[in-house]
């Protein structure tokens, strides 16, 4: 079989980024590429321990590789920790990456291209080593466009956000003028996050991205087409190839999703769901890195118990930051949970969302979770924690109308009311909208659909690069 190319994939080493990049890696592996997937030592060990990457689902052309030790840990919910991770990737990761790229030609096929969401490193590699880079942002197009618009917001004096201005509409994110409020901008635009290196990088990002070969997005035209047309007016080469988890499942004709988990999945929740009525359970998960305070925990918990609905809650071991003390769990919560709830440390989420008993998803609105919920036809209550989630949740509530946005509040009565709205009062309407959107997602990844065709175009693009690399050696 003819050699198509050797692709180096380097995700920001967090669960959400790894999930979508690994799904893309698998799709490229199915298309006969050699793929090298680079992780930190810690995420590598956890992936091998808890996922099925080592179960023979990849071809022998796929290789997991690790950065040297010293890159800051992979569980991080604060800007400081993210910045630390980012710095250690630049300091330790980049020299290693340069060496790896320089050496590959010696012992195997040279790299044809790099796929990464590490912007600064990607730019340096592209400029100094001439390796074409695909910038795979694992967030949605809408949030990416909001990030790209930050310089315009600053210039128009819409950033920093004015005192008491959180509910004012912003006018400088094209395509979102009628509904995007300051509070819906990525959390980096809030005053306490507007300093520091990550914000600076965001401000320069729109010019820098031009230096890269193309953008890849885990989204589909039926969901974000209007916003994508604004992005394409500036960056014509954008491949929308999502939802990747569904695309992979369809191409492999799998009934059950494969696992990219960095934590041990507790599958006992599936048996618990099996014993519940159809669409009766609200699934609660705040993703892999969000944290909540003890007080927020109590408010969510009371809201859930008081709603009287069945709930399945992912209580990650590090979900709660115990700043406000370890007050004992009130008896009524324990009893309410025994009667109606089930808790696990980590769930097989795609499978949970596809389960017939699940009728709603209380989510932090991470991009993977949002797409997984749409594909499964499950309406959402969004409680965004940070980053792109603030923008995603506005689109869920106001634009796609596939859920409710509970941004910036989580008192027990709001939680209870939102659950009742989602699971009772507005159930029919929201279900219809999300099921329709789920159908569009499935059409997009089916032969002839936009994401299906765009993935084929991406593959052809990489093959062409490989041919030109071979001509030059
Ligand atoms: N996830 C999971 N089990 C859980 C909670 C989350 O497998 O108990 C997966 C989920 O399916 C999603 C990813 O973790 O693919 C979280 O990514 P997302 O972009 O939603 O949020 P992040 O963790 O990056 O904030």
PDB file of N, CA, C and O in Angstrom, residues 354-393:
ATOM      1  N   UNK A 354     -26.468   8.464  25.409  1.00  0.00           N
ATOM      2  CA  UNK A 354     -27.251   7.698  24.414  1.00  0.00           C
ATOM      3  C   UNK A 354     -28.273   6.789  25.095  1.00  0.00           C
ATOM      4  O   UNK A 354     -29.102   6.180  24.427  1.00  0.00           O
ATOM      5  N   UNK A 355     -28.211   6.674  26.418  1.00  0.00           N
ATOM      6  CA  UNK A 355     -29.106   5.733  27.117  1.00  0.00           C
ATOM      7  C   UNK A 355     -30.549   6.259  27.094  1.00  0.00           C
ATOM      8  O   UNK A 355     -30.788   7.436  27.363  1.00  0.00           O
ATOM      9  N   UNK A 356     -31.532   5.374  26.806  1.00  0.00           N
ATOM     10  CA  UNK A 356     -32.921   5.838  26.711  1.00  0.00           C
ATOM     11  C   UNK A 356     -33.463   6.453  28.000  1.00  0.00           C
ATOM     12  O   UNK A 356     -34.415   7.251  27.952  1.00  0.00           O
ATOM     13  N   UNK A 357     -32.874   6.138  29.151  1.00  0.00           N
ATOM     14  CA  UNK A 357     -33.394   6.683  30.410  1.00  0.00           C
ATOM     15  C   UNK A 357     -33.007   8.154  30.617  1.00  0.00           C
ATOM     16  O   UNK A 357     -33.598   8.842  31.452  1.00  0.00           O
ATOM     17  N   UNK A 358     -32.016   8.639  29.861  1.00  0.00           N
ATOM     18  CA  UNK A 358     -31.533  10.011  30.099  1.00  0.00           C
ATOM     19  C   UNK A 358     -32.390  11.015  29.320  1.00  0.00           C
ATOM     20  O   UNK A 358     -32.541  10.921  28.110  1.00  0.00           O
ATOM     21  N   UNK A 359     -32.951  11.982  30.060  1.00  0.00           N
ATOM     22  CA  UNK A 359     -33.838  12.975  29.442  1.00  0.00           C
ATOM     23  C   UNK A 359     -33.303  14.389  29.503  1.00  0.00           C
ATOM     24  O   UNK A 359     -33.886  15.307  28.935  1.00  0.00           O
ATOM     25  N   UNK A 360     -32.185  14.596  30.189  1.00  0.00           N
ATOM     26  CA  UNK A 360     -31.616  15.944  30.289  1.00  0.00           C
ATOM     27  C   UNK A 360     -30.181  15.861  30.772  1.00  0.00           C
ATOM     28  O   UNK A 360     -29.756  14.855  31.338  1.00  0.00           O
ATOM     29  N   UNK A 361     -29.442  16.943  30.523  1.00  0.00           N
ATOM     30  CA  UNK A 361     -28.017  16.970  30.874  1.00  0.00           C
ATOM     31  C   UNK A 361     -27.724  18.313  31.532  1.00  0.00           C
ATOM     32  O   UNK A 361     -27.857  19.366  30.904  1.00  0.00           O
ATOM     33  N   UNK A 362     -27.362  18.274  32.808  1.00  0.00           N
ATOM     34  CA  UNK A 362     -26.875  19.480  33.482  1.00  0.00           C
ATOM     35  C   UNK A 362     -25.363  19.505  33.277  1.00  0.00           C
ATOM     36  O   UNK A 362     -24.642  18.666  33.833  1.00  0.00           O
ATOM     37  N   UNK A 363     -24.898  20.443  32.442  1.00  0.00           N
ATOM     38  CA  UNK A 363     -23.510  20.386  31.962  1.00  0.00           C
ATOM     39  C   UNK A 363     -22.788  21.724  32.115  1.00  0.00           C
ATOM     40  O   UNK A 363     -23.433  22.774  32.151  1.00  0.00           O
ATOM     41  N   UNK A 364     -21.467  21.659  32.148  1.00  0.00           N
ATOM     42  CA  UNK A 364     -20.670  22.892  32.164  1.00  0.00           C
ATOM     43  C   UNK A 364     -20.513  23.442  30.742  1.00  0.00           C
ATOM     44  O   UNK A 364     -19.896  24.473  30.556  1.00  0.00           O
ATOM     45  N   UNK A 365     -21.045  22.689  29.757  1.00  0.00           N
ATOM     46  CA  UNK A 365     -21.048  23.166  28.368  1.00  0.00           C
ATOM     47  C   UNK A 365     -19.666  23.175  27.714  1.00  0.00           C
ATOM     48  O   UNK A 365     -19.380  24.012  26.851  1.00  0.00           O
ATOM     49  N   UNK A 366     -18.811  22.246  28.146  1.00  0.00           N
ATOM     50  CA  UNK A 366     -17.567  22.016  27.394  1.00  0.00           C
ATOM     51  C   UNK A 366     -17.956  21.598  25.981  1.00  0.00           C
ATOM     52  O   UNK A 366     -19.040  21.056  25.766  1.00  0.00           O
ATOM     53  N   UNK A 367     -17.079  21.848  25.021  1.00  0.00           N
ATOM     54  CA  UNK A 367     -17.498  21.640  23.631  1.00  0.00           C
ATOM     55  C   UNK A 367     -17.783  20.169  23.317  1.00  0.00           C
ATOM     56  O   UNK A 367     -18.735  19.837  22.612  1.00  0.00           O
ATOM     57  N   UNK A 368     -16.965  19.258  23.854  1.00  0.00           N
ATOM     58  CA  UNK A 368     -17.244  17.829  23.598  1.00  0.00           C
ATOM     59  C   UNK A 368     -18.594  17.444  24.184  1.00  0.00           C
ATOM     60  O   UNK A 368     -19.391  16.767  23.530  1.00  0.00           O
ATOM     61  N   UNK A 369     -18.839  17.871  25.419  1.00  0.00           N
ATOM     62  CA  UNK A 369     -20.103  17.516  26.075  1.00  0.00           C
ATOM     63  C   UNK A 369     -21.282  18.075  25.282  1.00  0.00           C
ATOM     64  O   UNK A 369     -22.303  17.409  25.112  1.00  0.00           O
ATOM     65  N   UNK A 370     -21.140  19.302  24.810  1.00  0.00           N
ATOM     66  CA  UNK A 370     -22.224  19.930  24.047  1.00  0.00           C
ATOM     67  C   UNK A 370     -22.526  19.123  22.783  1.00  0.00           C
ATOM     68  O   UNK A 370     -23.686  18.811  22.482  1.00  0.00           O
ATOM     69  N   UNK A 371     -21.484  18.767  22.048  1.00  0.00           N
ATOM     70  CA  UNK A 371     -21.691  17.990  20.822  1.00  0.00           C
ATOM     71  C   UNK A 371     -22.264  16.601  21.127  1.00  0.00           C
ATOM     72  O   UNK A 371     -23.148  16.109  20.430  1.00  0.00           O
ATOM     73  N   UNK A 372     -21.746  15.987  22.185  1.00  0.00           N
ATOM     74  CA  UNK A 372     -22.215  14.638  22.534  1.00  0.00           C
ATOM     75  C   UNK A 372     -23.696  14.676  22.898  1.00  0.00           C
ATOM     76  O   UNK A 372     -24.470  13.782  22.548  1.00  0.00           O
ATOM     77  N   UNK A 373     -24.116  15.737  23.582  1.00  0.00           N
ATOM     78  CA  UNK A 373     -25.512  15.874  23.979  1.00  0.00           C
ATOM     79  C   UNK A 373     -26.402  16.093  22.742  1.00  0.00           C
ATOM     80  O   UNK A 373     -27.488  15.521  22.632  1.00  0.00           O
ATOM     81  N   UNK A 374     -25.927  16.926  21.828  1.00  0.00           N
ATOM     82  CA  UNK A 374     -26.701  17.198  20.605  1.00  0.00           C
ATOM     83  C   UNK A 374     -26.864  15.906  19.794  1.00  0.00           C
ATOM     84  O   UNK A 374     -27.968  15.559  19.362  1.00  0.00           O
ATOM     85  N   UNK A 375     -25.767  15.190  19.609  1.00  0.00           N
ATOM     86  CA  UNK A 375     -25.840  13.958  18.807  1.00  0.00           C
ATOM     87  C   UNK A 375     -26.802  12.955  19.463  1.00  0.00           C
ATOM     88  O   UNK A 375     -27.570  12.280  18.786  1.00  0.00           O
ATOM     89  N   UNK A 376     -26.778  12.901  20.800  1.00  0.00           N
ATOM     90  CA  UNK A 376     -27.648  11.951  21.506  1.00  0.00           C
ATOM     91  C   UNK A 376     -29.085  12.462  21.621  1.00  0.00           C
ATOM     92  O   UNK A 376     -29.971  11.745  22.090  1.00  0.00           O
ATOM     93  N   UNK A 377     -29.338  13.713  21.222  1.00  0.00           N
ATOM     94  CA  UNK A 377     -30.686  14.267  21.311  1.00  0.00           C
ATOM     95  C   UNK A 377     -31.126  14.517  22.754  1.00  0.00           C
ATOM     96  O   UNK A 377     -32.281  14.314  23.106  1.00  0.00           O
ATOM     97  N   UNK A 378     -30.191  14.993  23.576  1.00  0.00           N
ATOM     98  CA  UNK A 378     -30.502  15.263  24.985  1.00  0.00           C
ATOM     99  C   UNK A 378     -30.432  16.780  25.251  1.00  0.00           C
ATOM    100  O   UNK A 378     -29.366  17.381  25.091  1.00  0.00           O
ATOM    101  N   UNK A 379     -31.537  17.412  25.646  1.00  0.00           N
ATOM    102  CA  UNK A 379     -31.490  18.858  25.933  1.00  0.00           C
ATOM    103  C   UNK A 379     -30.670  19.156  27.196  1.00  0.00           C
ATOM    104  O   UNK A 379     -30.565  18.319  28.088  1.00  0.00           O
ATOM    105  N   UNK A 380     -30.114  20.356  27.224  1.00  0.00           N
ATOM    106  CA  UNK A 380     -29.143  20.689  28.286  1.00  0.00           C
ATOM    107  C   UNK A 380     -29.589  21.826  29.198  1.00  0.00           C
ATOM    108  O   UNK A 380     -30.300  22.731  28.757  1.00  0.00           O
ATOM    109  N   UNK A 381     -29.121  21.781  30.440  1.00  0.00           N
ATOM    110  CA  UNK A 381     -29.075  22.972  31.290  1.00  0.00           C
ATOM    111  C   UNK A 381     -27.586  23.298  31.380  1.00  0.00           C
ATOM    112  O   UNK A 381     -26.787  22.433  31.750  1.00  0.00           O
ATOM    113  N   UNK A 382     -27.225  24.527  31.023  1.00  0.00           N
ATOM    114  CA  UNK A 382     -25.803  24.854  30.979  1.00  0.00           C
ATOM    115  C   UNK A 382     -25.398  25.713  32.164  1.00  0.00           C
ATOM    116  O   UNK A 382     -26.007  26.756  32.416  1.00  0.00           O
ATOM    117  N   UNK A 383     -24.384  25.278  32.835  1.00  0.00           N
ATOM    118  CA  UNK A 383     -23.769  26.090  33.886  1.00  0.00           C
ATOM    119  C   UNK A 383     -22.279  26.195  33.550  1.00  0.00           C
ATOM    120  O   UNK A 383     -21.453  25.438  34.032  1.00  0.00           O
ATOM    121  N   UNK A 384     -21.942  27.167  32.653  1.00  0.00           N
ATOM    122  CA  UNK A 384     -20.565  27.240  32.174  1.00  0.00           C
ATOM    123  C   UNK A 384     -19.601  27.613  33.287  1.00  0.00           C
ATOM    124  O   UNK A 384     -19.916  28.454  34.120  1.00  0.00           O
ATOM    125  N   UNK A 385     -18.449  26.985  33.253  1.00  0.00           N
ATOM    126  CA  UNK A 385     -17.420  27.263  34.250  1.00  0.00           C
ATOM    127  C   UNK A 385     -16.444  28.306  33.712  1.00  0.00           C
ATOM    128  O   UNK A 385     -16.313  29.373  34.276  1.00  0.00           O
ATOM    129  N   UNK A 386     -15.793  28.020  32.594  1.00  0.00           N
ATOM    130  CA  UNK A 386     -14.854  29.019  32.072  1.00  0.00           C
ATOM    131  C   UNK A 386     -14.592  28.841  30.578  1.00  0.00           C
ATOM    132  O   UNK A 386     -15.206  28.003  29.922  1.00  0.00           O
ATOM    133  N   UNK A 387     -13.690  29.685  30.071  1.00  0.00           N
ATOM    134  CA  UNK A 387     -13.207  29.636  28.681  1.00  0.00           C
ATOM    135  C   UNK A 387     -14.349  29.766  27.680  1.00  0.00           C
ATOM    136  O   UNK A 387     -15.198  30.648  27.818  1.00  0.00           O
ATOM    137  N   UNK A 388     -14.372  28.884  26.675  1.00  0.00           N
ATOM    138  CA  UNK A 388     -15.386  28.947  25.606  1.00  0.00           C
ATOM    139  C   UNK A 388     -16.786  28.621  26.101  1.00  0.00           C
ATOM    140  O   UNK A 388     -17.781  28.895  25.414  1.00  0.00           O
ATOM    141  N   UNK A 389     -16.893  28.009  27.278  1.00  0.00           N
ATOM    142  CA  UNK A 389     -18.192  27.504  27.770  1.00  0.00           C
ATOM    143  C   UNK A 389     -19.227  28.619  27.905  1.00  0.00           C
ATOM    144  O   UNK A 389     -20.419  28.410  27.709  1.00  0.00           O
ATOM    145  N   UNK A 390     -18.758  29.828  28.245  1.00  0.00           N
ATOM    146  CA  UNK A 390     -19.677  30.965  28.395  1.00  0.00           C
ATOM    147  C   UNK A 390     -20.387  31.264  27.066  1.00  0.00           C
ATOM    148  O   UNK A 390     -21.549  31.615  27.049  1.00  0.00           O
ATOM    149  N   UNK A 391     -19.660  31.145  25.979  1.00  0.00           N
ATOM    150  CA  UNK A 391     -20.247  31.414  24.655  1.00  0.00           C
ATOM    151  C   UNK A 391     -21.095  30.225  24.198  1.00  0.00           C
ATOM    152  O   UNK A 391     -22.215  30.397  23.695  1.00  0.00           O
ATOM    153  N   UNK A 392     -20.586  29.023  24.391  1.00  0.00           N
ATOM    154  CA  UNK A 392     -21.354  27.823  23.997  1.00  0.00           C
ATOM    155  C   UNK A 392     -22.745  27.841  24.615  1.00  0.00           C
ATOM    156  O   UNK A 392     -23.748  27.545  23.960  1.00  0.00           O
ATOM    157  N   UNK A 393     -22.796  28.186  25.897  1.00  0.00           N
ATOM    158  CA  UNK A 393     -24.080  28.079  26.611  1.00  0.00           C
ATOM    159  C   UNK A 393     -25.086  29.110  26.071  1.00  0.00           C
ATOM    160  O   UNK A 393     -26.289  28.852  26.051  1.00  0.00           O
TER     161      UNK A 393
END
